[in-house]
């Protein structure tokens, strides 16, 4: 009998234990002790992939069997666990801002400094006469879906010749469990059009309060400012500034549903959509980080990261909209993306060689491979023209190598 028990114990040690049944845990920031919403907890690959996501209180319920779980969130270092404890602690990848009300008085120098930055930023950040080499990575995790898209090529920031963003993809790779051909550049567009320096204007300064983080240790002249919306508690972040040269060096921002609707959706359009189809936004959370670097005397977003969790509903959906959503992938509910830019010696494309919705016919079926394409501003609710729809479909079907995740 003793010998049999010993053999059984050895077998259990050799093979992984598959945990069954429903289990619940809370995902928490180990620095701020705050719950982490929309953290991914997943296991398996390909068609065996299963996942769960933490709610507003950081709670996550795992209803599927597993021998190993991965816990990930854009803002935190990834963890792998073999059992589900009551609390899952994650280490921040970026500085964390505790969700508390700062009651210290705002220093008098901050607003004049920020207004000066706004007045001078166009000459320091907006004009670039050479493209940058880019690397873009986007990941989406659903209950039974794991999708990634990697893209490399050249990217044109706003310049004197072309007032917008455009890119030329040299290589694209999709990893998925099925033969999907959709390429997701939506977060690439958000990373550029929702850039912190672009959105830092006098209205932003009026709508936020700023405080000095006394614990920040940077170089001489560097100060970290914490900021919060005066109106909504779900818009907050931090920005590192160089007070000597009047520069923004890096920034992080977290925006919730209420503030996102205020910032990104025209109230008239939202009212019309509610009336016509019963459209509503259930969740809309954004985490954004950016670090700026200098090249040839000008500053650009060298590294940026963006996490979007977006859910909406319609009580009477339009069939044409459903078809368009299927052709473009409809965007993903839970997306995490990163972008890195490095200086390049490539020549800036001429404006008349860049393809956009305005220059593309709905009947045009020519390939977009190795072409410069406009990256238009993203939208969540809009009445699109046929040309704009055709262009959105093009962006969702860029040439890409497909890797099936077995």
CSV table of C-alpha atoms in Angstrom, one decimal:
chain,number,residue,atom,x,y,z
A,1,UNK,CA,0.0,0.0,0.0
A,2,UNK,CA,2.8,2.4,0.8
A,3,UNK,CA,4.5,1.6,-2.5
A,4,UNK,CA,1.3,2.4,-4.4
A,5,UNK,CA,0.8,5.8,-2.7
A,6,UNK,CA,4.4,6.7,-3.4
A,7,UNK,CA,3.9,5.9,-7.1
A,8,UNK,CA,0.8,8.0,-7.2
A,9,UNK,CA,2.6,11.0,-5.6
A,10,UNK,CA,5.3,10.8,-8.2
A,11,UNK,CA,2.8,10.8,-11.0
A,12,UNK,CA,1.1,13.9,-9.6
A,13,UNK,CA,4.4,15.6,-9.5
A,14,UNK,CA,5.2,14.7,-13.1
A,15,UNK,CA,2.0,15.9,-14.7
A,16,UNK,CA,0.4,19.4,-14.3
A,17,UNK,CA,-2.7,19.7,-12.2
A,18,UNK,CA,-5.7,21.0,-14.1
A,19,UNK,CA,-7.8,23.2,-11.8
A,20,UNK,CA,-11.6,22.9,-12.3
A,21,UNK,CA,-14.6,24.8,-11.2
A,22,UNK,CA,-15.4,28.5,-10.8
A,23,UNK,CA,-12.9,30.7,-8.9
A,24,UNK,CA,-12.8,34.4,-8.1
A,25,UNK,CA,-9.9,36.6,-7.4
A,26,UNK,CA,-9.1,40.4,-7.3
A,27,UNK,CA,-6.4,42.0,-9.4
A,28,UNK,CA,-4.6,44.7,-7.5
A,29,UNK,CA,-1.8,47.3,-8.1
A,30,UNK,CA,1.0,46.4,-5.6
A,31,UNK,CA,2.1,50.0,-5.3
A,32,UNK,CA,-1.2,52.0,-5.0
A,33,UNK,CA,-3.2,49.0,-3.6
A,34,UNK,CA,-6.0,50.0,-6.0
A,35,UNK,CA,-8.0,47.4,-8.0
A,36,UNK,CA,-7.1,47.0,-11.6
A,37,UNK,CA,-9.9,47.0,-14.1
A,38,UNK,CA,-9.8,45.2,-17.4
A,39,UNK,CA,-6.8,43.0,-16.7
A,40,UNK,CA,-6.7,39.9,-18.8
A,41,UNK,CA,-6.5,36.4,-17.3
A,42,UNK,CA,-6.1,33.6,-19.8
A,43,UNK,CA,-4.9,30.1,-20.7
A,44,UNK,CA,-4.4,27.9,-23.7
A,45,UNK,CA,-3.7,28.6,-27.4
A,46,UNK,CA,-5.6,28.5,-30.6
A,47,UNK,CA,-9.1,27.1,-30.4
A,48,UNK,CA,-8.4,26.0,-26.8
A,49,UNK,CA,-7.8,29.6,-25.7
A,50,UNK,CA,-10.0,30.9,-22.8
A,51,UNK,CA,-9.9,34.1,-20.9
A,52,UNK,CA,-11.6,36.3,-18.4
A,53,UNK,CA,-11.3,40.0,-17.6
A,54,UNK,CA,-11.4,41.9,-14.3
A,55,UNK,CA,-14.4,44.3,-13.7
A,56,UNK,CA,-14.5,47.8,-12.2
A,57,UNK,CA,-13.6,46.4,-8.8
A,58,UNK,CA,-10.7,44.3,-10.1
A,59,UNK,CA,-12.7,41.1,-9.6
A,60,UNK,CA,-12.1,38.3,-12.1
A,61,UNK,CA,-14.0,35.0,-12.2
A,62,UNK,CA,-12.4,32.0,-13.9
A,63,UNK,CA,-15.0,29.4,-15.1
A,64,UNK,CA,-12.7,27.3,-17.3
A,65,UNK,CA,-10.1,24.6,-16.4
A,66,UNK,CA,-6.5,25.5,-16.4
A,67,UNK,CA,-3.0,24.3,-15.4
A,68,UNK,CA,-1.4,27.7,-15.8
A,69,UNK,CA,-2.8,31.3,-16.1
A,70,UNK,CA,-1.3,34.4,-17.6
A,71,UNK,CA,-2.3,37.7,-16.1
A,72,UNK,CA,-1.6,40.8,-18.2
A,73,UNK,CA,-2.4,44.5,-18.5
A,74,UNK,CA,-0.7,47.2,-20.6
A,75,UNK,CA,0.2,49.1,-17.5
A,76,UNK,CA,1.7,46.2,-15.6
A,77,UNK,CA,4.3,43.5,-15.8
A,78,UNK,CA,2.9,40.2,-16.9
A,79,UNK,CA,2.5,37.4,-14.4
A,80,UNK,CA,2.2,33.6,-14.8
A,81,UNK,CA,0.5,31.6,-12.0
A,82,UNK,CA,-0.5,28.0,-11.5
A,83,UNK,CA,-3.4,28.6,-9.0
A,84,UNK,CA,-5.8,31.5,-8.4
A,85,UNK,CA,-5.1,33.2,-5.1
A,86,UNK,CA,-7.6,35.6,-3.4
A,87,UNK,CA,-5.5,38.6,-4.6
A,88,UNK,CA,-3.3,38.8,-7.7
A,89,UNK,CA,-0.7,41.6,-7.2
A,90,UNK,CA,0.7,43.2,-10.4
A,91,UNK,CA,3.8,45.4,-10.5
A,92,UNK,CA,3.3,48.7,-12.4
A,93,UNK,CA,5.2,49.1,-15.7
A,94,UNK,CA,4.7,52.9,-15.5
A,95,UNK,CA,4.4,55.2,-12.5
A,96,UNK,CA,1.0,54.7,-10.9
A,97,UNK,CA,-1.2,57.6,-9.9
A,98,UNK,CA,-3.3,56.7,-6.8
A,99,UNK,CA,-7.0,57.3,-7.2
A,100,UNK,CA,-7.2,59.8,-4.4
A,101,UNK,CA,-8.1,63.5,-4.3
A,102,UNK,CA,-5.0,65.7,-3.9
A,103,UNK,CA,-5.7,68.6,-1.6
A,104,UNK,CA,-2.5,70.5,-1.8
A,105,UNK,CA,-2.7,74.0,-3.4
A,106,UNK,CA,-1.8,74.3,-7.0
A,107,UNK,CA,1.5,76.3,-7.4
A,108,UNK,CA,1.1,79.7,-9.1
A,109,UNK,CA,3.8,79.0,-11.7
A,110,UNK,CA,2.1,76.0,-13.3
A,111,UNK,CA,-0.6,77.7,-15.4
A,112,UNK,CA,1.7,80.4,-16.9
A,113,UNK,CA,4.2,77.7,-17.7
A,114,UNK,CA,1.7,75.4,-19.4
A,115,UNK,CA,0.2,78.3,-21.4
A,116,UNK,CA,3.7,79.2,-22.6
A,117,UNK,CA,4.2,75.6,-23.6
A,118,UNK,CA,1.0,75.6,-25.6
A,119,UNK,CA,2.0,78.8,-27.4
A,120,UNK,CA,5.4,77.4,-28.4
A,121,UNK,CA,4.7,73.7,-29.0
A,122,UNK,CA,3.9,74.0,-32.7
A,123,UNK,CA,7.5,75.0,-33.5
A,124,UNK,CA,9.0,72.2,-31.4
A,125,UNK,CA,6.7,69.1,-31.9
A,126,UNK,CA,4.6,69.5,-35.0
A,127,UNK,CA,6.9,69.9,-38.0
A,128,UNK,CA,9.0,67.0,-39.2
A,129,UNK,CA,10.4,66.9,-42.8
A,130,UNK,CA,11.5,63.2,-42.7
A,131,UNK,CA,9.5,60.0,-42.1
A,132,UNK,CA,10.2,57.8,-39.1
A,133,UNK,CA,10.7,54.1,-39.1
A,134,UNK,CA,7.8,52.6,-37.0
A,135,UNK,CA,7.0,49.4,-35.2
A,136,UNK,CA,3.4,48.9,-34.2
A,137,UNK,CA,2.0,46.0,-32.1
A,138,UNK,CA,-1.7,45.5,-31.3
A,139,UNK,CA,-3.2,42.7,-29.2
A,140,UNK,CA,-6.8,41.9,-28.6
A,141,UNK,CA,-8.1,39.3,-26.1
A,142,UNK,CA,-11.7,38.1,-25.9
A,143,UNK,CA,-13.3,35.2,-24.1
A,144,UNK,CA,-12.3,32.7,-26.7
A,145,UNK,CA,-10.1,34.8,-29.0
A,146,UNK,CA,-6.5,35.8,-29.1
A,147,UNK,CA,-5.4,38.1,-31.9
A,148,UNK,CA,-2.2,40.1,-32.5
A,149,UNK,CA,-1.0,42.3,-35.4
A,150,UNK,CA,2.5,43.5,-36.0
A,151,UNK,CA,3.4,46.1,-38.5
A,152,UNK,CA,6.6,47.7,-39.6
A,153,UNK,CA,7.4,50.4,-42.1
A,154,UNK,CA,7.6,54.2,-42.5
A,155,UNK,CA,5.4,56.8,-40.9
A,156,UNK,CA,5.0,60.4,-41.7
A,157,UNK,CA,4.2,62.8,-38.9
A,158,UNK,CA,2.6,66.1,-39.5
A,159,UNK,CA,4.9,68.2,-41.8
A,160,UNK,CA,4.9,71.4,-43.8
A,161,UNK,CA,4.2,69.4,-47.0
A,162,UNK,CA,1.5,67.2,-45.6
A,163,UNK,CA,-0.7,68.3,-42.6
A,164,UNK,CA,-1.6,64.9,-41.3
A,165,UNK,CA,-0.4,61.3,-40.6
A,166,UNK,CA,0.4,58.7,-43.3
A,167,UNK,CA,2.2,55.4,-43.3
A,168,UNK,CA,3.7,52.9,-45.7
A,169,UNK,CA,3.7,49.3,-44.4
A,170,UNK,CA,6.7,47.2,-45.3
A,171,UNK,CA,5.7,44.1,-43.3
A,172,UNK,CA,2.6,42.9,-41.5
A,173,UNK,CA,2.0,39.8,-39.4
A,174,UNK,CA,-1.3,38.5,-38.0
A,175,UNK,CA,-1.4,35.8,-35.3
A,176,UNK,CA,-4.9,34.3,-34.8
A,177,UNK,CA,-6.7,31.0,-34.2
A,178,UNK,CA,-8.5,31.2,-37.6
A,179,UNK,CA,-7.9,32.5,-41.1
A,180,UNK,CA,-8.9,36.1,-40.4
A,181,UNK,CA,-7.3,38.6,-42.8
A,182,UNK,CA,-8.2,41.7,-40.9
A,183,UNK,CA,-5.4,44.2,-40.0
A,184,UNK,CA,-6.0,46.5,-37.0
A,185,UNK,CA,-4.5,50.0,-37.3
A,186,UNK,CA,-7.2,51.7,-35.2
A,187,UNK,CA,-5.1,52.0,-32.1
A,188,UNK,CA,-2.2,53.3,-34.3
A,189,UNK,CA,-4.5,56.1,-35.4
A,190,UNK,CA,-5.5,56.8,-31.8
A,191,UNK,CA,-1.9,56.8,-30.6
A,192,UNK,CA,-1.2,59.6,-33.1
A,193,UNK,CA,-4.3,61.7,-33.2
A,194,UNK,CA,-4.8,61.5,-29.4
A,195,UNK,CA,-1.3,62.5,-28.7
A,196,UNK,CA,-0.9,64.3,-25.4
A,197,UNK,CA,1.0,67.3,-26.8
A,198,UNK,CA,-1.6,67.7,-29.5
A,199,UNK,CA,-4.4,67.7,-27.0
A,200,UNK,CA,-2.6,69.9,-24.5
A,201,UNK,CA,-4.2,73.3,-25.2
A,202,UNK,CA,-5.7,76.2,-23.3
A,203,UNK,CA,-9.0,74.4,-22.9
A,204,UNK,CA,-7.2,71.4,-21.4
A,205,UNK,CA,-5.4,73.7,-18.9
A,206,UNK,CA,-8.7,75.3,-17.9
A,207,UNK,CA,-10.5,72.0,-17.4
A,208,UNK,CA,-7.8,70.4,-15.2
A,209,UNK,CA,-6.1,71.0,-11.8
A,210,UNK,CA,-2.3,70.5,-11.5
A,211,UNK,CA,-0.1,69.5,-8.6
A,212,UNK,CA,3.6,68.9,-8.1
A,213,UNK,CA,4.6,65.3,-7.2
A,214,UNK,CA,7.2,66.0,-4.5
A,215,UNK,CA,8.4,62.3,-4.6
A,216,UNK,CA,9.5,62.5,-8.2
A,217,UNK,CA,13.3,62.3,-8.8
A,218,UNK,CA,14.4,63.5,-12.2
A,219,UNK,CA,17.2,65.5,-13.8
A,220,UNK,CA,17.8,69.2,-12.9
A,221,UNK,CA,14.8,71.3,-14.0
A,222,UNK,CA,12.5,68.3,-14.4
A,223,UNK,CA,9.2,68.3,-12.5
A,224,UNK,CA,6.3,65.8,-12.5
A,225,UNK,CA,2.8,67.2,-12.4
A,226,UNK,CA,-0.2,65.3,-11.4
A,227,UNK,CA,-3.4,66.4,-13.1
A,228,UNK,CA,-7.2,65.8,-12.6
A,229,UNK,CA,-10.3,67.0,-14.4
A,230,UNK,CA,-12.2,69.6,-12.5
A,231,UNK,CA,-15.5,68.2,-13.9
A,232,UNK,CA,-15.1,64.4,-14.1
A,233,UNK,CA,-13.2,62.2,-11.7
A,234,UNK,CA,-12.4,59.7,-14.4
A,235,UNK,CA,-9.8,61.8,-16.2
A,236,UNK,CA,-6.5,62.0,-14.5
A,237,UNK,CA,-2.8,61.5,-15.1
A,238,UNK,CA,0.8,62.8,-14.8
A,239,UNK,CA,3.1,64.7,-17.1
A,240,UNK,CA,6.9,65.2,-16.7
A,241,UNK,CA,8.0,68.7,-17.8
A,242,UNK,CA,11.4,70.4,-18.3
A,243,UNK,CA,10.9,73.8,-16.7
A,244,UNK,CA,14.2,75.1,-18.1
A,245,UNK,CA,13.4,74.4,-21.8
A,246,UNK,CA,9.6,74.5,-21.5
A,247,UNK,CA,9.1,71.0,-22.8
A,248,UNK,CA,6.8,68.0,-22.1
A,249,UNK,CA,9.1,64.9,-21.8
A,250,UNK,CA,6.5,62.2,-21.1
A,251,UNK,CA,2.9,61.8,-20.0
A,252,UNK,CA,0.4,59.2,-18.8
A,253,UNK,CA,-3.4,59.6,-18.8
A,254,UNK,CA,-6.4,57.5,-17.7
A,255,UNK,CA,-9.8,58.4,-19.1
A,256,UNK,CA,-13.1,56.8,-18.3
A,257,UNK,CA,-16.5,56.5,-20.0
A,258,UNK,CA,-17.9,59.9,-19.0
A,259,UNK,CA,-14.9,61.9,-20.0
A,260,UNK,CA,-14.4,60.0,-23.2
A,261,UNK,CA,-17.9,60.7,-24.3
A,262,UNK,CA,-17.4,64.4,-23.5
A,263,UNK,CA,-14.1,64.4,-25.4
A,264,UNK,CA,-14.7,62.2,-28.4
A,265,UNK,CA,-18.4,62.2,-29.3
A,266,UNK,CA,-20.3,65.2,-30.6
A,267,UNK,CA,-23.4,65.5,-28.4
A,268,UNK,CA,-25.7,66.0,-31.4
A,269,UNK,CA,-24.5,62.8,-33.1
A,270,UNK,CA,-24.9,60.8,-30.0
A,271,UNK,CA,-28.5,62.1,-29.4
A,272,UNK,CA,-29.4,61.3,-33.0
A,273,UNK,CA,-27.9,57.8,-32.7
A,274,UNK,CA,-29.8,57.1,-29.5
A,275,UNK,CA,-33.0,58.3,-31.2
A,276,UNK,CA,-32.5,56.3,-34.5
A,277,UNK,CA,-31.1,53.0,-33.2
A,278,UNK,CA,-31.1,53.1,-29.4
A,279,UNK,CA,-27.3,53.4,-29.5
A,280,UNK,CA,-25.5,53.6,-26.1
A,281,UNK,CA,-22.0,53.3,-24.7
A,282,UNK,CA,-21.7,50.7,-21.9
A,283,UNK,CA,-18.0,51.1,-21.2
A,284,UNK,CA,-15.2,53.2,-22.5
A,285,UNK,CA,-11.8,53.2,-20.8
A,286,UNK,CA,-8.4,54.4,-22.1
A,287,UNK,CA,-4.9,54.1,-20.7
A,288,UNK,CA,-2.3,56.1,-22.6
A,289,UNK,CA,1.4,56.6,-22.1
A,290,UNK,CA,4.0,58.5,-24.3
A,291,UNK,CA,7.6,59.4,-24.1
A,292,UNK,CA,9.1,62.1,-26.4
A,293,UNK,CA,12.6,62.2,-27.8
A,294,UNK,CA,14.6,64.9,-29.7
A,295,UNK,CA,15.8,64.6,-33.3
A,296,UNK,CA,17.3,67.4,-35.3
A,297,UNK,CA,16.1,69.9,-32.8
A,298,UNK,CA,12.4,68.7,-32.9
A,299,UNK,CA,10.5,66.4,-30.6
A,300,UNK,CA,8.5,63.3,-31.5
A,301,UNK,CA,6.6,60.5,-29.7
A,302,UNK,CA,9.4,57.9,-29.5
A,303,UNK,CA,7.5,55.4,-27.5
A,304,UNK,CA,3.7,55.2,-26.9
A,305,UNK,CA,1.2,52.7,-25.5
A,306,UNK,CA,-2.6,52.7,-25.6
A,307,UNK,CA,-5.2,50.4,-24.0
A,308,UNK,CA,-8.8,50.7,-25.1
A,309,UNK,CA,-11.8,48.9,-23.6
A,310,UNK,CA,-15.0,49.9,-25.4
A,311,UNK,CA,-18.5,48.4,-25.4
A,312,UNK,CA,-21.6,49.8,-27.0
A,313,UNK,CA,-25.1,48.5,-27.9
A,314,UNK,CA,-28.0,49.2,-30.3
A,315,UNK,CA,-31.6,48.1,-29.7
A,316,UNK,CA,-32.3,48.2,-33.5
A,317,UNK,CA,-29.1,47.8,-35.4
A,318,UNK,CA,-28.9,48.8,-39.1
A,319,UNK,CA,-28.1,45.9,-41.5
A,320,UNK,CA,-25.8,48.1,-43.5
A,321,UNK,CA,-23.8,49.1,-40.4
A,322,UNK,CA,-23.6,45.4,-39.4
A,323,UNK,CA,-22.2,44.5,-42.8
A,324,UNK,CA,-19.7,47.4,-42.6
A,325,UNK,CA,-18.6,46.3,-39.1
A,326,UNK,CA,-18.0,42.8,-40.4
A,327,UNK,CA,-15.9,44.0,-43.3
A,328,UNK,CA,-13.7,46.1,-41.0
A,329,UNK,CA,-13.6,43.8,-38.1
A,330,UNK,CA,-15.7,46.2,-36.1
A,331,UNK,CA,-12.8,47.1,-33.9
A,332,UNK,CA,-12.0,45.0,-30.8
A,333,UNK,CA,-13.6,45.4,-27.4
A,334,UNK,CA,-10.4,45.0,-25.5
A,335,UNK,CA,-7.2,46.3,-27.3
A,336,UNK,CA,-3.7,47.0,-26.2
A,337,UNK,CA,-1.1,48.5,-28.5
A,338,UNK,CA,2.4,49.9,-28.5
A,339,UNK,CA,4.3,52.1,-31.0
A,340,UNK,CA,7.9,52.9,-31.3
A,341,UNK,CA,9.4,55.5,-33.7
A,342,UNK,CA,13.0,56.0,-34.7
A,343,UNK,CA,14.6,58.5,-37.1
A,344,UNK,CA,15.0,57.4,-40.7
A,345,UNK,CA,16.9,58.7,-43.8
A,346,UNK,CA,13.9,58.1,-46.0
A,347,UNK,CA,12.5,60.9,-48.2
A,348,UNK,CA,9.2,62.5,-47.3
A,349,UNK,CA,6.5,61.5,-49.8
A,350,UNK,CA,4.8,64.1,-51.9
A,351,UNK,CA,1.3,65.0,-50.9
A,352,UNK,CA,-0.2,63.9,-54.3
A,353,UNK,CA,1.2,60.4,-53.9
A,354,UNK,CA,-0.5,59.7,-50.6
A,355,UNK,CA,-3.8,57.7,-50.8
A,356,UNK,CA,-6.7,58.9,-48.8
A,357,UNK,CA,-10.5,58.4,-48.7
A,358,UNK,CA,-10.9,61.6,-50.8
A,359,UNK,CA,-8.7,60.1,-53.5
A,360,UNK,CA,-10.1,56.6,-53.4
A,361,UNK,CA,-13.1,55.5,-55.4
A,362,UNK,CA,-15.4,53.0,-53.9
A,363,UNK,CA,-15.0,50.9,-57.0
A,364,UNK,CA,-11.1,51.1,-56.9
A,365,UNK,CA,-9.7,47.6,-56.2
A,366,UNK,CA,-6.0,48.3,-56.8
A,367,UNK,CA,-3.6,47.0,-54.2
A,368,UNK,CA,-2.5,49.1,-51.2
A,369,UNK,CA,0.8,47.2,-50.8
A,370,UNK,CA,3.8,49.5,-50.5
A,371,UNK,CA,1.7,52.6,-50.8
A,372,UNK,CA,1.6,55.7,-48.6
A,373,UNK,CA,-1.8,55.7,-46.9
A,374,UNK,CA,-3.5,58.4,-44.8
A,375,UNK,CA,-4.2,57.5,-41.1
A,376,UNK,CA,-7.5,59.4,-40.5
A,377,UNK,CA,-8.8,60.3,-37.1
A,378,UNK,CA,-10.7,57.4,-35.5
A,379,UNK,CA,-14.4,57.7,-34.8
A,380,UNK,CA,-16.9,56.0,-32.6
A,381,UNK,CA,-20.1,57.4,-34.0
A,382,UNK,CA,-20.3,59.1,-37.5
A,383,UNK,CA,-22.2,59.1,-40.7
A,384,UNK,CA,-19.6,57.9,-43.3
A,385,UNK,CA,-19.6,58.6,-47.0
A,386,UNK,CA,-19.2,55.6,-49.4
A,387,UNK,CA,-15.6,56.7,-50.1
A,388,UNK,CA,-14.8,56.8,-46.4
A,389,UNK,CA,-16.3,53.3,-45.9
A,390,UNK,CA,-14.3,51.9,-48.8
A,391,UNK,CA,-11.1,53.4,-47.3
A,392,UNK,CA,-11.9,51.9,-43.8
A,393,UNK,CA,-12.3,48.5,-45.5
A,394,UNK,CA,-8.9,48.9,-47.2
A,395,UNK,CA,-7.1,49.7,-43.9
A,396,UNK,CA,-8.6,46.6,-42.4
A,397,UNK,CA,-7.3,44.4,-45.3
A,398,UNK,CA,-3.6,45.4,-45.6
A,399,UNK,CA,-1.3,42.7,-46.9
A,400,UNK,CA,-0.1,40.6,-44.0
A,401,UNK,CA,1.4,37.3,-43.3
A,402,UNK,CA,-1.0,35.0,-41.3
A,403,UNK,CA,0.2,32.8,-38.5
A,404,UNK,CA,-2.4,30.3,-37.3
A,405,UNK,CA,-2.1,29.7,-33.5
A,406,UNK,CA,-2.6,26.0,-33.1
